[in-house]
PDB file of C-alpha atoms in Angstrom:
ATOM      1  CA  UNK A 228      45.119  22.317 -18.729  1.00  0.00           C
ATOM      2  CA  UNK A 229      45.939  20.234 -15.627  1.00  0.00           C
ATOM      3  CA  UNK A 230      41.823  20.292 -14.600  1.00  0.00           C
ATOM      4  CA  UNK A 231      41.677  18.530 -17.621  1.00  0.00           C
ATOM      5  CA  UNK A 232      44.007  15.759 -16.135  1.00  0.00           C
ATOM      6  CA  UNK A 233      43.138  12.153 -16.350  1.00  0.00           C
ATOM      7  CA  UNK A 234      43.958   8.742 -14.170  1.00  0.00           C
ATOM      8  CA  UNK A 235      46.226   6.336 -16.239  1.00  0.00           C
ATOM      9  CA  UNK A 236      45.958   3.716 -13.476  1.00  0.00           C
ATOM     10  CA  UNK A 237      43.132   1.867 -12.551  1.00  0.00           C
ATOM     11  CA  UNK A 238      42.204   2.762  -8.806  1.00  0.00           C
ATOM     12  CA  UNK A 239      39.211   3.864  -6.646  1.00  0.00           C
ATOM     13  CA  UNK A 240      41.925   6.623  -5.520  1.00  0.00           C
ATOM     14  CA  UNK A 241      41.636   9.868  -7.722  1.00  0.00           C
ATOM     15  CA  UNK A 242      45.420  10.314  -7.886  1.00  0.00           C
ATOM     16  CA  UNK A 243      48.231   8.077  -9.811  1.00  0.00           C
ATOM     17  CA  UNK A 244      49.656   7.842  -6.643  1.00  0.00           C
ATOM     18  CA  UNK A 245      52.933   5.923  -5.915  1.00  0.00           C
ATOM     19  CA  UNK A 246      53.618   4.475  -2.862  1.00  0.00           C
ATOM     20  CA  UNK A 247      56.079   2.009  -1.933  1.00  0.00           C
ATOM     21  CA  UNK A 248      56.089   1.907   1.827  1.00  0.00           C
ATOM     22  CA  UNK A 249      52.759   0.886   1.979  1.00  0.00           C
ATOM     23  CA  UNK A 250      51.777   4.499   3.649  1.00  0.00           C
ATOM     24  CA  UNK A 251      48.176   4.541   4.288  1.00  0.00           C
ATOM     25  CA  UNK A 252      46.280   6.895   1.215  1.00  0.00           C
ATOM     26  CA  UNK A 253      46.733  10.202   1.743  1.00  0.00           C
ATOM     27  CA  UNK A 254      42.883  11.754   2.741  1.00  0.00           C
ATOM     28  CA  UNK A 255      41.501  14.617   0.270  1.00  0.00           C
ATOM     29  CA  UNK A 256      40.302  18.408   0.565  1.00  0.00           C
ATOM     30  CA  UNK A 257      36.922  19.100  -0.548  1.00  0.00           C
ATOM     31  CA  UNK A 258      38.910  19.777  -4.405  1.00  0.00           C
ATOM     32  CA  UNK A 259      40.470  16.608  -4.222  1.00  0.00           C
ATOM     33  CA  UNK A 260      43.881  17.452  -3.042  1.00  0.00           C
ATOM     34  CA  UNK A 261      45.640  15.164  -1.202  1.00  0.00           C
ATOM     35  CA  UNK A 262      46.329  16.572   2.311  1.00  0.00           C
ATOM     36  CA  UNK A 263      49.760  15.785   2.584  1.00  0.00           C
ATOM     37  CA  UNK A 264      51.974  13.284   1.357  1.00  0.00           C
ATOM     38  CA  UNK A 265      53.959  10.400   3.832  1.00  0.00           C
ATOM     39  CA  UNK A 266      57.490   9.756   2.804  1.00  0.00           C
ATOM     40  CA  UNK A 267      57.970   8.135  -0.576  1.00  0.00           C
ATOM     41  CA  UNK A 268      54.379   8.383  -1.438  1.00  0.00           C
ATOM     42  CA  UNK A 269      54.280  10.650  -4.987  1.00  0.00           C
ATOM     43  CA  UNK A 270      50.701  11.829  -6.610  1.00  0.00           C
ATOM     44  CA  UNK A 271      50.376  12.415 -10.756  1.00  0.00           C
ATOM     45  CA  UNK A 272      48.543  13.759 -12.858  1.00  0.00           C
ATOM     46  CA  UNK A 273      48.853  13.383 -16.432  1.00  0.00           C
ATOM     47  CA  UNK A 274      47.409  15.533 -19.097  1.00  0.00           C
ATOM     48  CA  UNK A 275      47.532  15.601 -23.253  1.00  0.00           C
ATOM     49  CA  UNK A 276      48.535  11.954 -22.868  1.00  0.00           C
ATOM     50  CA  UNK A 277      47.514   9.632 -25.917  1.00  0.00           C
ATOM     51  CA  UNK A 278      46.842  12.350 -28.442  1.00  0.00           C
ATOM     52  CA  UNK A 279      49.830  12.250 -30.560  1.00  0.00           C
ATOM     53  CA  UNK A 280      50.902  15.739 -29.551  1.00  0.00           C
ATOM     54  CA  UNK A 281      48.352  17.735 -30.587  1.00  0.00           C
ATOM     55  CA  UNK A 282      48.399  21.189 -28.333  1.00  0.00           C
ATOM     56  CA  UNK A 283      50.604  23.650 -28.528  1.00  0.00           C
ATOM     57  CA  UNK A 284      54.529  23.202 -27.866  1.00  0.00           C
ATOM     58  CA  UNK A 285      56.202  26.333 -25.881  1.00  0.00           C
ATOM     59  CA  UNK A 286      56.760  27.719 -22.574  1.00  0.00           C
ATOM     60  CA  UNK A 287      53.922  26.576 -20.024  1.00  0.00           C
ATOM     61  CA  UNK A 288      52.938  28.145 -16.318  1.00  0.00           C
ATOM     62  CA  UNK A 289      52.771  25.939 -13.865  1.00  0.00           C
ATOM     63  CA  UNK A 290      51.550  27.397 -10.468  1.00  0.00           C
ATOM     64  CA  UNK A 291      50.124  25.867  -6.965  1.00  0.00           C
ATOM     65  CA  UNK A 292      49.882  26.823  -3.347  1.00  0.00           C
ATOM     66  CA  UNK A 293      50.939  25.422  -0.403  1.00  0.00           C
ATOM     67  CA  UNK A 294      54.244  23.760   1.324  1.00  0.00           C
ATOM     68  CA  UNK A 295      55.975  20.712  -1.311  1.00  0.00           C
ATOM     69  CA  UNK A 296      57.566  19.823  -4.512  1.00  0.00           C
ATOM     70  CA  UNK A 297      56.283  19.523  -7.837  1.00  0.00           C
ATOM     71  CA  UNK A 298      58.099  18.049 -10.719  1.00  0.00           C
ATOM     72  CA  UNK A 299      57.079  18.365 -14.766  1.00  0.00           C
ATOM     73  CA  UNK A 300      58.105  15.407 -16.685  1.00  0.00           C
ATOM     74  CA  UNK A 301      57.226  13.710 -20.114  1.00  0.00           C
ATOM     75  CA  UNK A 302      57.161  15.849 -22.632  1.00  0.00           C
ATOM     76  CA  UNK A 303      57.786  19.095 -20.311  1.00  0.00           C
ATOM     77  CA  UNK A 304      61.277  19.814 -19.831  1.00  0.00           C
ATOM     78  CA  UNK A 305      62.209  18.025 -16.425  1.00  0.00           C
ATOM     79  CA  UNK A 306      61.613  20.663 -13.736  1.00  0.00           C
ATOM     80  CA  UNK A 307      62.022  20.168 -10.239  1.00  0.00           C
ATOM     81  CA  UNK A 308      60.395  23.377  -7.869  1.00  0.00           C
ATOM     82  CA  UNK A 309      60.303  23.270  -4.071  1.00  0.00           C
ATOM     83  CA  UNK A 310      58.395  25.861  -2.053  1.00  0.00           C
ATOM     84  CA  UNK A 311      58.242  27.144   1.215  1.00  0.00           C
ATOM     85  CA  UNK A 312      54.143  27.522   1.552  1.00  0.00           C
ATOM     86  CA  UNK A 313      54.172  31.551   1.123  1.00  0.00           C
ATOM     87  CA  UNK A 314      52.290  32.716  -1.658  1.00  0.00           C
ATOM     88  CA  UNK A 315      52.132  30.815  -4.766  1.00  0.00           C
ATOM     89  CA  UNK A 316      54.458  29.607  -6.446  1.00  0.00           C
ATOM     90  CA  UNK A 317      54.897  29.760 -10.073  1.00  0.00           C
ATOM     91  CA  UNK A 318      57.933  28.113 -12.446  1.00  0.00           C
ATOM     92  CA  UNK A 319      57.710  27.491 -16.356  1.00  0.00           C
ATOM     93  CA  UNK A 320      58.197  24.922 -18.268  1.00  0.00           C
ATOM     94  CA  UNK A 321      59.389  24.210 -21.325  1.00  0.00           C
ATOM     95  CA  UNK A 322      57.277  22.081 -23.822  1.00  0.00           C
ATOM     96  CA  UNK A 323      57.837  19.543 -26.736  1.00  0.00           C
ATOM     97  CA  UNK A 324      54.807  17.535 -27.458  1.00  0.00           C
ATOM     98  CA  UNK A 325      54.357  13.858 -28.538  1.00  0.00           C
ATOM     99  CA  UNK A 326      52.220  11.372 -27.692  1.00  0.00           C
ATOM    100  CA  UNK A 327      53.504  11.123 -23.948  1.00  0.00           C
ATOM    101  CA  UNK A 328      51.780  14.355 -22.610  1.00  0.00           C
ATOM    102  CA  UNK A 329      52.800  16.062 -19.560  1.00  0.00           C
ATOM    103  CA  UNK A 330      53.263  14.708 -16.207  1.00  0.00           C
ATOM    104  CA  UNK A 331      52.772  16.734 -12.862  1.00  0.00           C
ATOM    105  CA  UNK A 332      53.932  14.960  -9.878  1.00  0.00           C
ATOM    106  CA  UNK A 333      53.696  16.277  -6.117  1.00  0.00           C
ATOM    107  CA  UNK A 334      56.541  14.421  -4.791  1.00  0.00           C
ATOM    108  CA  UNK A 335      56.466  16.017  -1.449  1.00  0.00           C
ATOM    109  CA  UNK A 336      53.008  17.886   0.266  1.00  0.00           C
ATOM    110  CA  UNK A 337      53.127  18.968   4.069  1.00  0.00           C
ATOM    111  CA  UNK A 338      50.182  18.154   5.870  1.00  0.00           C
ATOM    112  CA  UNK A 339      48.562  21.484   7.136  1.00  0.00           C
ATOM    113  CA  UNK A 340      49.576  23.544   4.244  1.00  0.00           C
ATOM    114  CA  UNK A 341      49.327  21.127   1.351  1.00  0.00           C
ATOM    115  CA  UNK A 342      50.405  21.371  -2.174  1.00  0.00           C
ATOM    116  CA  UNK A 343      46.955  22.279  -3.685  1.00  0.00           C
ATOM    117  CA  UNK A 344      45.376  24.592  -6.301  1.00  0.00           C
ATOM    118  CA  UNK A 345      48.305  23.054  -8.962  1.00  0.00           C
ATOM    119  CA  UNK A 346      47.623  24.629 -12.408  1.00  0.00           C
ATOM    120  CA  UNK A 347      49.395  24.183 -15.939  1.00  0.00           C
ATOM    121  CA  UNK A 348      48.875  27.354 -17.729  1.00  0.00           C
ATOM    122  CA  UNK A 349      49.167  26.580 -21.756  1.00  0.00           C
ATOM    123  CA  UNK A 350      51.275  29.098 -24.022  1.00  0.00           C
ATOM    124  CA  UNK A 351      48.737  31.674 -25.598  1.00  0.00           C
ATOM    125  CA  UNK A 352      46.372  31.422 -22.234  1.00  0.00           C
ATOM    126  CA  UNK A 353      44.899  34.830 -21.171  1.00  0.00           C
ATOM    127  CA  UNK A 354      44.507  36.068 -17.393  1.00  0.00           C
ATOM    128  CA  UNK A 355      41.115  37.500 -18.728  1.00  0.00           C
ATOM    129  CA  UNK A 356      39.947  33.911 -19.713  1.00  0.00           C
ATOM    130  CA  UNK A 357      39.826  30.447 -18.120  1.00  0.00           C
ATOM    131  CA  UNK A 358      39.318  29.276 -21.857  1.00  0.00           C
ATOM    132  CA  UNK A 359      41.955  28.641 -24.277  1.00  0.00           C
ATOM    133  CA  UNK A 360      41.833  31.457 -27.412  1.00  0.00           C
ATOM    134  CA  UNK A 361      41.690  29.004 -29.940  1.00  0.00           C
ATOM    135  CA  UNK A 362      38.747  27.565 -28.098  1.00  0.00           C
ATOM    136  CA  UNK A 363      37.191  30.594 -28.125  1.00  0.00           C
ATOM    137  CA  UNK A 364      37.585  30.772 -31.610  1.00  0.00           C
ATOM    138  CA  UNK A 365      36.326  27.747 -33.014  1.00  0.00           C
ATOM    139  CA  UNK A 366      33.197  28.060 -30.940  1.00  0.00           C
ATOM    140  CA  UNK A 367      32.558  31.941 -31.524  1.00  0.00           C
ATOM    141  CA  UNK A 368      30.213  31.376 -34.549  1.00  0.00           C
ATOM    142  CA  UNK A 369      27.426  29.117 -32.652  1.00  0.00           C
ATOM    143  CA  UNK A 370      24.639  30.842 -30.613  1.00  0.00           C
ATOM    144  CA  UNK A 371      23.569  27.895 -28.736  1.00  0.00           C
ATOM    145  CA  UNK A 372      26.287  25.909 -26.935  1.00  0.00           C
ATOM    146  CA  UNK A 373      25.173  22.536 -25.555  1.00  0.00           C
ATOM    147  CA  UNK A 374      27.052  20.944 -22.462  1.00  0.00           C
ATOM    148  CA  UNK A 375      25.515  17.385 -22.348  1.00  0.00           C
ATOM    149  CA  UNK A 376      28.716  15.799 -22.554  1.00  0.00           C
ATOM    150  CA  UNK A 377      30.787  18.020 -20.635  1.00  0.00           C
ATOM    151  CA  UNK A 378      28.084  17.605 -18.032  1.00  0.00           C
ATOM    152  CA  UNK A 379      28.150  13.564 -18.230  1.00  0.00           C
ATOM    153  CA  UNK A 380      24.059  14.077 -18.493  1.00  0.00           C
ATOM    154  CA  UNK A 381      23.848  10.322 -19.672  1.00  0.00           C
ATOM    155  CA  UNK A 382      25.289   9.092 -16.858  1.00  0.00           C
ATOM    156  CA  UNK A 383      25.077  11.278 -14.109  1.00  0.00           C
ATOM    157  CA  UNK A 384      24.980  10.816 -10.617  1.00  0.00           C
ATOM    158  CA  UNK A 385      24.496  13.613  -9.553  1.00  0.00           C
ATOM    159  CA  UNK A 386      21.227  13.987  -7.586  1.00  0.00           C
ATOM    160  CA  UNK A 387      22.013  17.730  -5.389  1.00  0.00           C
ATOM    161  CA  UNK A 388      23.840  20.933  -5.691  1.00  0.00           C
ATOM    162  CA  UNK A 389      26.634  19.473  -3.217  1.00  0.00           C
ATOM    163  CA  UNK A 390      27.352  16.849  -5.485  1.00  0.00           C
ATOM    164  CA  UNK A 391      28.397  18.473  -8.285  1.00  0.00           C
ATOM    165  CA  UNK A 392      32.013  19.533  -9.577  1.00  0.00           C
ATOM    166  CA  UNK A 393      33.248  22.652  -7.954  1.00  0.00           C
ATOM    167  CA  UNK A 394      35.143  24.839 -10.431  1.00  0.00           C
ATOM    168  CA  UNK A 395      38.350  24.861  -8.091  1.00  0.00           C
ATOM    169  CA  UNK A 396      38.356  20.550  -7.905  1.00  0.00           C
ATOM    170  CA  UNK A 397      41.480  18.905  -9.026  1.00  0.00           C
ATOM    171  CA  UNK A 398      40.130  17.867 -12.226  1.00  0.00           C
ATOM    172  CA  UNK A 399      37.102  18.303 -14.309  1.00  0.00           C
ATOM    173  CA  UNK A 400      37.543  14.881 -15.485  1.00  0.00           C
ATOM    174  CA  UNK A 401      35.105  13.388 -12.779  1.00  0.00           C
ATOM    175  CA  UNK A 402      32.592  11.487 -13.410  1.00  0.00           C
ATOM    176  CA  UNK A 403      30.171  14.341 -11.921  1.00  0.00           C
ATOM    177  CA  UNK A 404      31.084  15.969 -15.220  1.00  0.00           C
ATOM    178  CA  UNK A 405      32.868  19.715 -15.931  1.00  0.00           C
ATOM    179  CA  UNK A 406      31.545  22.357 -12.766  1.00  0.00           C
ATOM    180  CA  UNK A 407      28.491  24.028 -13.826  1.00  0.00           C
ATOM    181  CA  UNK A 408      30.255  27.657 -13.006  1.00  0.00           C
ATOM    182  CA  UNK A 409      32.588  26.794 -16.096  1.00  0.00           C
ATOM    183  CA  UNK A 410      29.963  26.034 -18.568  1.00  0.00           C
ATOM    184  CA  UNK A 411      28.172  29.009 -18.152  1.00  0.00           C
ATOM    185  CA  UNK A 412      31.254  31.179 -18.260  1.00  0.00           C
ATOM    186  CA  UNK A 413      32.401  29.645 -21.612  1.00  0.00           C
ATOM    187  CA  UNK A 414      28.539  30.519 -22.489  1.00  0.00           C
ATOM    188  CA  UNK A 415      28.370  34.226 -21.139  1.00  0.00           C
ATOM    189  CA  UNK A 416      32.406  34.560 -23.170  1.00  0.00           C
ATOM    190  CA  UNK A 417      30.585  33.793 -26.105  1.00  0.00           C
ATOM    191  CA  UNK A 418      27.440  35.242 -25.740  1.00  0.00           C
ATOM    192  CA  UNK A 419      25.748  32.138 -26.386  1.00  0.00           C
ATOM    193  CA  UNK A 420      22.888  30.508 -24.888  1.00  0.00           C
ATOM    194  CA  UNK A 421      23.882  27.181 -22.855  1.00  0.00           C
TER     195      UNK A 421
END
């Protein structure tokens, strides 16, 4: 759910980012993660926001790697988790939709192992399947799945193969449109054409 994440603030940065010092912006991996975070500074994301709670309500995954903090807030139950960089770390979450949505917030990264690869795993997900069941389901019947939108074709920018939205960015939001790998998964789980 979280690569579905969208900016609520109006910025040429790609995070809400807080940051009251006056820290300079943290810089990005190639996915868009910020590479640490200086004191104070805090990066969101926000996702289901403005949709009058419409997904599903439960418990929620969320799960990242690297060295930091990441709080849920909104309409997740306020969860605080630190970790110490080994493995990833995973914590749930307790949902209640409304129209607020969820918030994710890195409040602390450490530069060299930074808080990256954050997900937000919705109730009913599968392992087998980056695509939500009832997804799935409502788009089983049709042969012939078309991606214009989800590839911003309109619009694009997107001139070479470098360019383009890598399946493991930090949202598929962009305006380089959803990764290419992801559309033709959804096609090959439905054994459609794309």
């Amino acid at each position: 759910a979280l690569r579905a994440s969208q900016r609520v603030i109006d910025q040429d940065y790609p995070w809400d980012l807080s940051n009251p010092q006056g820290a300079p912006l943290p810089k990005l991996d190639p996915d868009g993660w910020p590479l640490g975070l200086a004191p104070g500074q805090v990066a969101s994301a926000l996702v289901f926001h403005g949709i009058d709670g419409h997904y599903p309500a439960g418990r929620y995954l969320v799960r990242f790697s690297g060295q930091g903090t990441v709080l849920a807030i909104f309409d997740a139950e306020t969860t605080r988790y630190e970790h110490d960089g080994r493995g990833t770390a995973e914590f749930a979450v307790e949902v209640t939709p409304s129209n607020e949505g969820i918030a994710l917030r890195i409040v602390r990264s450490k530069a060299g192992n930074h808080v990256r690869d954050l997900q937000l795993i919705t109730p009913g997900s599968s392992e087998a399947s980056r695509f939500h069941p009832t997804c799935v389901g409502r788009l089983q019947p049709y042969r012939v799945v078309r991606f214009m939108d989800w590839g911003h074709t309109n619009d694009a920018t997107v001139t070479s193969w470098e360019q383009r939205t890598r399946p493991t960015a930090r949202t598929q939001d962009g305006t380089s449109g959803v990764a290419y790998e992801h559309m033709l998964a959804l096609a090959q789980e439905l054994v459609a054409d794309p």
